[in-house]
Short mmCIF file of C-alpha atoms in Angstrom, two decimals:
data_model
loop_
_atom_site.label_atom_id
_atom_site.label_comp_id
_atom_site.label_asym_id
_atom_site.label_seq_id
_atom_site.Cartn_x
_atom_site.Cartn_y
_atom_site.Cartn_z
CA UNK S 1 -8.89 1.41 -15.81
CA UNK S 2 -5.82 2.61 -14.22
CA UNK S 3 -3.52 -0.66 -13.78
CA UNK S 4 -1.99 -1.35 -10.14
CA UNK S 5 1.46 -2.23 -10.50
CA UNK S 6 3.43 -4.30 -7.97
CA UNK S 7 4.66 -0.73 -5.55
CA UNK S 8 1.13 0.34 -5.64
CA UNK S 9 -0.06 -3.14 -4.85
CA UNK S 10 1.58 -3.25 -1.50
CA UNK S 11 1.26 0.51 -0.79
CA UNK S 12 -0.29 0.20 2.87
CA UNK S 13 3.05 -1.70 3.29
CA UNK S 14 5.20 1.71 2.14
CA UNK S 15 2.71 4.02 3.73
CA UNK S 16 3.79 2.29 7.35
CA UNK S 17 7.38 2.59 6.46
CA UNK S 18 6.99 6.36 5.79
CA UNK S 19 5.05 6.93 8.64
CA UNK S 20 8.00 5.44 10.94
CA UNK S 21 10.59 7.51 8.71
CA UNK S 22 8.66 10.44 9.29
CA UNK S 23 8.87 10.08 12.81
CA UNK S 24 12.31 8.87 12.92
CA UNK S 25 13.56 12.11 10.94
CA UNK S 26 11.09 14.54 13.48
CA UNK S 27 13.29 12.62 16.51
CA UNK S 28 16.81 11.89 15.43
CA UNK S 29 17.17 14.48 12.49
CA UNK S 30 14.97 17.40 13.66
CA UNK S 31 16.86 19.77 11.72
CA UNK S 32 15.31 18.70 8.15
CA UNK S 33 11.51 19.41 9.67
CA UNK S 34 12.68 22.51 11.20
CA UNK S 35 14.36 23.80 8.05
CA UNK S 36 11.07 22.69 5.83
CA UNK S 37 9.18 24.48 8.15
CA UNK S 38 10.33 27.83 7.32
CA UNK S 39 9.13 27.80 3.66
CA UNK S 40 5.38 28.13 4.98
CA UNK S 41 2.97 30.69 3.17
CA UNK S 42 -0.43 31.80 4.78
CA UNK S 43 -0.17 28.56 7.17
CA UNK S 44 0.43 26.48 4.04
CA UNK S 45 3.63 24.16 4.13
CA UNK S 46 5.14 24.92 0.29
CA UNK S 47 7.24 21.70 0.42
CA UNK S 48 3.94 19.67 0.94
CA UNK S 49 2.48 21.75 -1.13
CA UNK S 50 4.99 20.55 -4.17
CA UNK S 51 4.40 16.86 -3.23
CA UNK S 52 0.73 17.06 -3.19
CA UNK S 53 0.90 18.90 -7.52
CA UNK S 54 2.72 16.14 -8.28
CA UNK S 55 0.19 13.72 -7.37
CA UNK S 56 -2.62 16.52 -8.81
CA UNK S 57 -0.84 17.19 -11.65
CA UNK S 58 -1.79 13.53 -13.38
CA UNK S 59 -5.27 13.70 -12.44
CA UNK S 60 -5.59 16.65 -13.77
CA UNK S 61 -3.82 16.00 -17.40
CA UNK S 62 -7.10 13.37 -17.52
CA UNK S 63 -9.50 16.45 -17.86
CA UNK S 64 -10.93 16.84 -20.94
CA UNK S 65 -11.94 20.22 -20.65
CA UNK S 66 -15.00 20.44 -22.84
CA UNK S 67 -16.75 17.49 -20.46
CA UNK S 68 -16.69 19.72 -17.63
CA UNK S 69 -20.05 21.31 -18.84
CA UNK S 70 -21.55 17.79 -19.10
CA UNK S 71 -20.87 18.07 -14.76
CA UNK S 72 -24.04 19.64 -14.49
CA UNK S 73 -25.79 17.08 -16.60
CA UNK S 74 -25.21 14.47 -13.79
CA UNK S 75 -26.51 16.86 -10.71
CA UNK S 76 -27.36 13.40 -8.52
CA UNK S 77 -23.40 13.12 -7.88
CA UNK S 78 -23.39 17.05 -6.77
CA UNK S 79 -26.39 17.11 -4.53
CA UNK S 80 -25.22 14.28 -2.62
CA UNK S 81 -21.65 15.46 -1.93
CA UNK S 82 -23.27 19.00 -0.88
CA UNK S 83 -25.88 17.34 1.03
CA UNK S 84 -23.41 15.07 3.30
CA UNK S 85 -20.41 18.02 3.15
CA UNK S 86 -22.30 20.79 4.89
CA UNK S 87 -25.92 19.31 6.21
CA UNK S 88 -24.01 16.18 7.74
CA UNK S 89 -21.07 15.49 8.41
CA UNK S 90 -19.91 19.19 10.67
CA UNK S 91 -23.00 17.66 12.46
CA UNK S 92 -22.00 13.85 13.00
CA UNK S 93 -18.61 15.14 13.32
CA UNK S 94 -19.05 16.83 16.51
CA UNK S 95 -21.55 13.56 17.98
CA UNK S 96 -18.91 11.37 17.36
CA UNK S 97 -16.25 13.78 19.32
CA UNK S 98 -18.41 14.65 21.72
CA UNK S 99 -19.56 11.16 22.78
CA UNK S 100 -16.16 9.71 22.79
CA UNK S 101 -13.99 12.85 24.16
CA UNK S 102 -16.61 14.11 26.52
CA UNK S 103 -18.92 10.70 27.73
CA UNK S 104 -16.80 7.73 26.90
CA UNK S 105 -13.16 9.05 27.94
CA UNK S 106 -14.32 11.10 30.66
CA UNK S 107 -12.60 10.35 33.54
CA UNK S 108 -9.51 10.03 30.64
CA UNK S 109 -9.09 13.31 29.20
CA UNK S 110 -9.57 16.53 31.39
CA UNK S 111 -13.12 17.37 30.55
CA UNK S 112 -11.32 21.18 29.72
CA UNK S 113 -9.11 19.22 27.57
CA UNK S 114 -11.62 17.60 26.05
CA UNK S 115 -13.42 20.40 25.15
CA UNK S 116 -10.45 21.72 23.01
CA UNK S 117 -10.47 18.14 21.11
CA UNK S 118 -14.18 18.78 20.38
CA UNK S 119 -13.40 22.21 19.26
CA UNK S 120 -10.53 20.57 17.19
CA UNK S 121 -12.73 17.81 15.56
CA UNK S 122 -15.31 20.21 14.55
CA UNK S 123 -12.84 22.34 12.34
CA UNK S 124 -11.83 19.41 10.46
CA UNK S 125 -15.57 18.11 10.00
CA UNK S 126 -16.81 21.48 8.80
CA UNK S 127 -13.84 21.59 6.11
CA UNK S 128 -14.12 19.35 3.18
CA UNK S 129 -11.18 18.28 1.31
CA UNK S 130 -9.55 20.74 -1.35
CA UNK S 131 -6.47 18.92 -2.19
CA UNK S 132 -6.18 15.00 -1.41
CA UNK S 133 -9.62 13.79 -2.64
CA UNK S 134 -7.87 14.39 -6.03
CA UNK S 135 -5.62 11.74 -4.97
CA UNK S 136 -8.28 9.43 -3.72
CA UNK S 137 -10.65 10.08 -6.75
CA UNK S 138 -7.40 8.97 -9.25
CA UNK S 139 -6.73 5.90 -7.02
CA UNK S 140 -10.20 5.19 -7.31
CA UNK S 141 -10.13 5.98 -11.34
CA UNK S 142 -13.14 8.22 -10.05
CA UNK S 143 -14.13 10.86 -13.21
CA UNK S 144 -11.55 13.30 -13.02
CA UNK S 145 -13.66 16.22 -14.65
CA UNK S 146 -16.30 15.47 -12.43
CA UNK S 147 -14.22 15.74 -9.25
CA UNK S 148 -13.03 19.08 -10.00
CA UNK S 149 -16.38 20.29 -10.22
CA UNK S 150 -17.17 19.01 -6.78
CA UNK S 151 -14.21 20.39 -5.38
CA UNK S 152 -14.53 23.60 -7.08
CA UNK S 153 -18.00 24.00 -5.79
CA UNK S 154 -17.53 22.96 -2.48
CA UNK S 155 -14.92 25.37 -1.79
CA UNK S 156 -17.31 28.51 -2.80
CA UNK S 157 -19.60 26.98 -0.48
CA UNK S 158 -16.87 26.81 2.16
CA UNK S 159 -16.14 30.74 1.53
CA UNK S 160 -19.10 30.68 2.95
CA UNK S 161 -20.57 27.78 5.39
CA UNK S 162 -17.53 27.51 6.94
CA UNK S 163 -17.61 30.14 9.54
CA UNK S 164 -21.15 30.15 10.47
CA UNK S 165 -21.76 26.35 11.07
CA UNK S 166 -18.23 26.49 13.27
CA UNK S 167 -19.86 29.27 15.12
CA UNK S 168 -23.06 27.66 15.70
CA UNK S 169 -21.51 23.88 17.07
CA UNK S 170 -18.76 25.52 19.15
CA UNK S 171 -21.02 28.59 19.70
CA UNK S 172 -18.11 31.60 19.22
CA UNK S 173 -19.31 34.55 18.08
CA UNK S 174 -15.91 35.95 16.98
CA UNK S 175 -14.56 33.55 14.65
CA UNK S 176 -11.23 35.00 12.99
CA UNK S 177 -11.14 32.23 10.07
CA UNK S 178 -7.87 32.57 7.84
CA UNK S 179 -9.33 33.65 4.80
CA UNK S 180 -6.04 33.72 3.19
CA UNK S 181 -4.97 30.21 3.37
CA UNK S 182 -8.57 29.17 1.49
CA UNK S 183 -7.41 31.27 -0.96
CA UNK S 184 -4.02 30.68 -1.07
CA UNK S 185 -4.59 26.19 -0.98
CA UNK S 186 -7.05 26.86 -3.52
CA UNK S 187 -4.91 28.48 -5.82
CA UNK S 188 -1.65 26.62 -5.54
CA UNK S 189 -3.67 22.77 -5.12
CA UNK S 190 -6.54 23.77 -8.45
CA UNK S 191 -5.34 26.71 -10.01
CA UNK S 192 -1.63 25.77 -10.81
CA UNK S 193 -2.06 22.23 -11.65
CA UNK S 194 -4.94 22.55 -13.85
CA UNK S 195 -3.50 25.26 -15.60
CA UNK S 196 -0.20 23.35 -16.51
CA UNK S 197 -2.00 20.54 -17.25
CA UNK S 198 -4.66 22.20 -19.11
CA UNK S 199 -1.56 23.88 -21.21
CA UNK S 200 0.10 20.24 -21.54
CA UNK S 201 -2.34 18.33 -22.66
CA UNK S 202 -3.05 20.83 -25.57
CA UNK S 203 0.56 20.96 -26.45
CA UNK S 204 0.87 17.23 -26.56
CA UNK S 205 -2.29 16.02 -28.18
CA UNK S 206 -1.39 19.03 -30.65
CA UNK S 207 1.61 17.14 -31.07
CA UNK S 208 1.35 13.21 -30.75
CA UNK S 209 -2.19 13.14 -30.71
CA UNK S 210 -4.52 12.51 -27.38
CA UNK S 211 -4.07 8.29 -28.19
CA UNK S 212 -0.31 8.90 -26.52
CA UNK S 213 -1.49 11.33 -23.74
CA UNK S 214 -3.61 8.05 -22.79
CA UNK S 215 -1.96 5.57 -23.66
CA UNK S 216 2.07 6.89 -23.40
CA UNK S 217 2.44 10.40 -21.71
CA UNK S 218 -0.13 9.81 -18.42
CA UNK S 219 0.99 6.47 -17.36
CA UNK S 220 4.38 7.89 -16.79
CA UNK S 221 2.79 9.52 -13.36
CA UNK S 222 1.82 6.39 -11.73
CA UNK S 223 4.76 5.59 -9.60
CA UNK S 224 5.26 9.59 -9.51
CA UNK S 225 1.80 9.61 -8.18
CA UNK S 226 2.48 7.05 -5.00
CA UNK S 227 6.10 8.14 -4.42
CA UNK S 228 4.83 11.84 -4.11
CA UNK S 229 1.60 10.28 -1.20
CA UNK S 230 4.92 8.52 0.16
CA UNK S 231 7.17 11.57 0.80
CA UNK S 232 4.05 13.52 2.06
CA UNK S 233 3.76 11.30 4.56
CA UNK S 234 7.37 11.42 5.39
CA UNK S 235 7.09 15.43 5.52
CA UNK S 236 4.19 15.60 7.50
CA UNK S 237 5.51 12.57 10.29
CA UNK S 238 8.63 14.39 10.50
CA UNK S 239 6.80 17.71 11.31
CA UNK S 240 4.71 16.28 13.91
CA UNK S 241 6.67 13.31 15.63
CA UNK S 242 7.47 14.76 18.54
CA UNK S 243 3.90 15.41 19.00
CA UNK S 244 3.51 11.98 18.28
CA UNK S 245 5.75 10.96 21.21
CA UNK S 246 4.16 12.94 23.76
CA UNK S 247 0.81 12.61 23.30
CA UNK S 248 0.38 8.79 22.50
CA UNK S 249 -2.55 8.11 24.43
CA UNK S 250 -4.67 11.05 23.79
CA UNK S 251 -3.63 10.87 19.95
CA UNK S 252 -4.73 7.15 20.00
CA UNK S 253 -8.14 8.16 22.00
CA UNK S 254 -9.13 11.27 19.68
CA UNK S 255 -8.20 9.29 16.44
CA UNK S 256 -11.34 7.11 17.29
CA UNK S 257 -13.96 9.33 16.91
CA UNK S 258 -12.13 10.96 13.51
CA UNK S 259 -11.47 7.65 12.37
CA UNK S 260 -15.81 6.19 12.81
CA UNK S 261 -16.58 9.82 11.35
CA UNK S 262 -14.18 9.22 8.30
CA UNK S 263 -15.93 5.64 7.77
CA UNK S 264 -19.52 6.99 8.27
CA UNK S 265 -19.42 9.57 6.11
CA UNK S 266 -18.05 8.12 3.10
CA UNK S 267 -20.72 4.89 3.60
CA UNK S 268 -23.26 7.80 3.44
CA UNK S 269 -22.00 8.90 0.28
CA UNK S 270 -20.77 6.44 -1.29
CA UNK S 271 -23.88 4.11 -0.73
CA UNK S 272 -26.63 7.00 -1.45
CA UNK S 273 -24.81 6.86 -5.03
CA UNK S 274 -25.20 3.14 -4.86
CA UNK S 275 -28.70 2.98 -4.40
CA UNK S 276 -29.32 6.12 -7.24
CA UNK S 277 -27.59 3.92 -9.33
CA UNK S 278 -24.90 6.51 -10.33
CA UNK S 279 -21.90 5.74 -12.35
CA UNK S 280 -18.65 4.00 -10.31
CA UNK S 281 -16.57 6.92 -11.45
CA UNK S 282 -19.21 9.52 -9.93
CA UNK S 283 -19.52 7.50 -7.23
CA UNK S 284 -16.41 6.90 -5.36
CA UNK S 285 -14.99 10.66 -5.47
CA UNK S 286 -18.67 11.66 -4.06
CA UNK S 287 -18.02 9.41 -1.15
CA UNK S 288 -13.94 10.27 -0.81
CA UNK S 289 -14.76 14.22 -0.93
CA UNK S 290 -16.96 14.34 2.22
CA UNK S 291 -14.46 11.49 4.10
CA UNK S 292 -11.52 13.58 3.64
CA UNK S 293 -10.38 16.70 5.09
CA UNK S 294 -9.36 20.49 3.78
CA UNK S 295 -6.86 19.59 7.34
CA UNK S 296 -4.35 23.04 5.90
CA UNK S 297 -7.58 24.90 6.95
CA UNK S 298 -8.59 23.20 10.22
CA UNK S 299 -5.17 23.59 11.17
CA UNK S 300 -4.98 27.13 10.46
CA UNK S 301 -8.03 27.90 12.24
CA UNK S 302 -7.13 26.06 15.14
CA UNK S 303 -4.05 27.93 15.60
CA UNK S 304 -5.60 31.13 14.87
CA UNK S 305 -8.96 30.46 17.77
CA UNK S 306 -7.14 28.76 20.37
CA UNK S 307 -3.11 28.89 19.99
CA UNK S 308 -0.48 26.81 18.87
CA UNK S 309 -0.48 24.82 21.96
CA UNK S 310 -3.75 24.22 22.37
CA UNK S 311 -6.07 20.96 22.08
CA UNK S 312 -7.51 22.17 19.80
CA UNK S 313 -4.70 22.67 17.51
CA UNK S 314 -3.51 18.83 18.50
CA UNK S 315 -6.55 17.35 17.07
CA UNK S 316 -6.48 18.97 14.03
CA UNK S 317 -2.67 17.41 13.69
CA UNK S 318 -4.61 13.87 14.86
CA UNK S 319 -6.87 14.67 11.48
CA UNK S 320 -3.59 15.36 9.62
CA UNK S 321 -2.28 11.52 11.31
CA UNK S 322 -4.42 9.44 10.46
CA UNK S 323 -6.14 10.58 7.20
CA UNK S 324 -3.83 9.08 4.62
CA UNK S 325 -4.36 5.58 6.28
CA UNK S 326 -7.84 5.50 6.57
CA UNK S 327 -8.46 7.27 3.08
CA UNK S 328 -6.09 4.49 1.53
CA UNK S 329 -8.48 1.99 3.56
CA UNK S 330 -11.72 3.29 2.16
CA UNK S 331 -9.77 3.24 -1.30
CA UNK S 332 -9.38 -0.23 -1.11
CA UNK S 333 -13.32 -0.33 -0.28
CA UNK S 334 -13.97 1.42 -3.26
CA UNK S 335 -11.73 -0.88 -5.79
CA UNK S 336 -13.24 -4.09 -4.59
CA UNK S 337 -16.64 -2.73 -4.71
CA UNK S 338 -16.67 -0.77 -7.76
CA UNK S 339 -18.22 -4.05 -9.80
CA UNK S 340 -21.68 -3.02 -8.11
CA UNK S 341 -22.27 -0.25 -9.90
CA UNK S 342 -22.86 1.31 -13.09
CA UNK S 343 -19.17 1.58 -15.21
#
């Protein structure tokens, strides 16, 4: 069990401080965003991009690669996270918008407004996470060979569900999705960190033997881990602050449907494991996959369908807002629960 040391204890403490840095730097120091900002690659921020290996990179050193044929031997954990990523939650996703945005706040938000959020919401709830859930499933000591084979699957399935079951709840026929930053998140958040890792953790068990990998080498990442969440936040505050500042009330009314989705989703999942009686490690990243977001995508796509100026495009940054919190929430969930099940 990964120990919690005193920073990580009090991390919802540092996560509000970075939030209010990142906004801080987006207001007073706008230069550092707008510098960042040029290093982008298909729509993918590579600064960001950094932050979010290290925090991979850890994770992924915990792989033993020979148990990720035994993945298939547990197929309960994979045929609930396909079941609630792409027969659910797009579906809930857009209720929840559309009986907040369009029922509850009308007479709030511009009902032609409102139809932008919905558009918005749906992206991110057709999109399951590529890159943080690897964060939630270590903060959750979830299996780490087992969430890569989630992830890995999901994102074939995403090559192709995604378009489709956009077109069908926002009914566009022409749906220009940005192929190249699925590719492109895929490769730099799976394909570069487990390679490195995969190469050093056969160069260090070769050479101190796989007790220090445990026991010496991994623990190393655990502050590297949090302080890499920290300055993501920071990053992706700064980037968006001024959007922040503008938009407070319709930011604070969209966040409420995202925010019930994120919750009701990962109680799907995470309690359907519960009552199959599958193992705490299987568990918790099989609820954390389906309550997180792939938000580089929905972002991308946003931009792409309905302009960078569009609602649509803000609620996809909303996603992006108020993700880490409520992820770090339903981590917190998991940890104090995690005695119910099967270890």
């Amino acid at each position: 069990m990964k120990k919690i040391n005193t920073f990580e204890k009090y991390l919802t403490l540092w996560v509000a401080i970075s939030i209010l840095i990142g906004i801080l730097i987006g207001q007073f120091i706008p230069q550092i965003p707008l510098f960042l900002s040029k290093f982008e690659y298909f729509n993918v921020s590579i600064p960001i991009a950094i932050l979010i290996w290290l925090m991979i990179y850890p994770m992924m050193l915990k792989i033993d690669f020979t148990s990720i044929l035994n993945a298939g031997k547990k197929p309960k954990g994979l045929f609930i996270t396909l079941t609630v990523n792409w027969l659910i939650k797009p579906f809930t996703m857009y209720f929840f918008a559309w009986l907040f945005l369009k029922i509850i706040f009308n007479g709030i938000i511009p009902d032609n407004i409102a139809s932008e959020y919905l558009a918005g919401a749906v992206l991110l709830g057709a999109a399951p996470c590529t890159a943080m859930v690897f964060v939630w499933s270590y903060l959750t000591d979830g299996d780490a060979s087992y969430t890569l084979v989630q992830v890995a699957i999901n994102d074939l399935i995403l090559l192709i569900a995604y378009t489709p079951i956009v077109g069908i709840l926002l009914k566009i026929s022409n749906i220009n999705i940005p192929f190249s930053t699925i590719f492109f998140s895929v490769f730099i958040f799976i394909v570069i960190p487990l390679t490195t890792a995969y190469i050093s953790r056969i160069r260090i068990v070769k050479k101190y033997g796989e007790k220090y990998l445990i026991e010496k080498f991994i623990p190393k990442f655990n502050s590297i881990t949090t302080i890499g969440l920290l300055l993501t936040l920071i990053l992706l505050f700064s980037f968006q602050g001024d959007v922040i500042i503008k938009n407070p009330l319709h930011i604070f009314l969209i966040s409420i449907p995202l925010i019930i989705q994120t919750f009701f989703i990962f109680g799907i999942g995470y309690f359907w494991a519960y009552k199959w009686n599958l193992n705490y490690s299987v568990a918790a990243p099989a609820g954390m996959i389906g309550a997180s977001n792939f938000f580089e995508l929905a972002v991308a796509t946003a931009i792409t369908l309905f302009g960078l100026e569009s609602g649509a495009a803000l609620a996809t940054v909303v996603g992006v807002l108020v993700e880490v919190p409520v992820m770090l929430t339903l981590v917190k969930i998991a940890n104090k629960t995690k005695n119910k099940f099967i270890n």
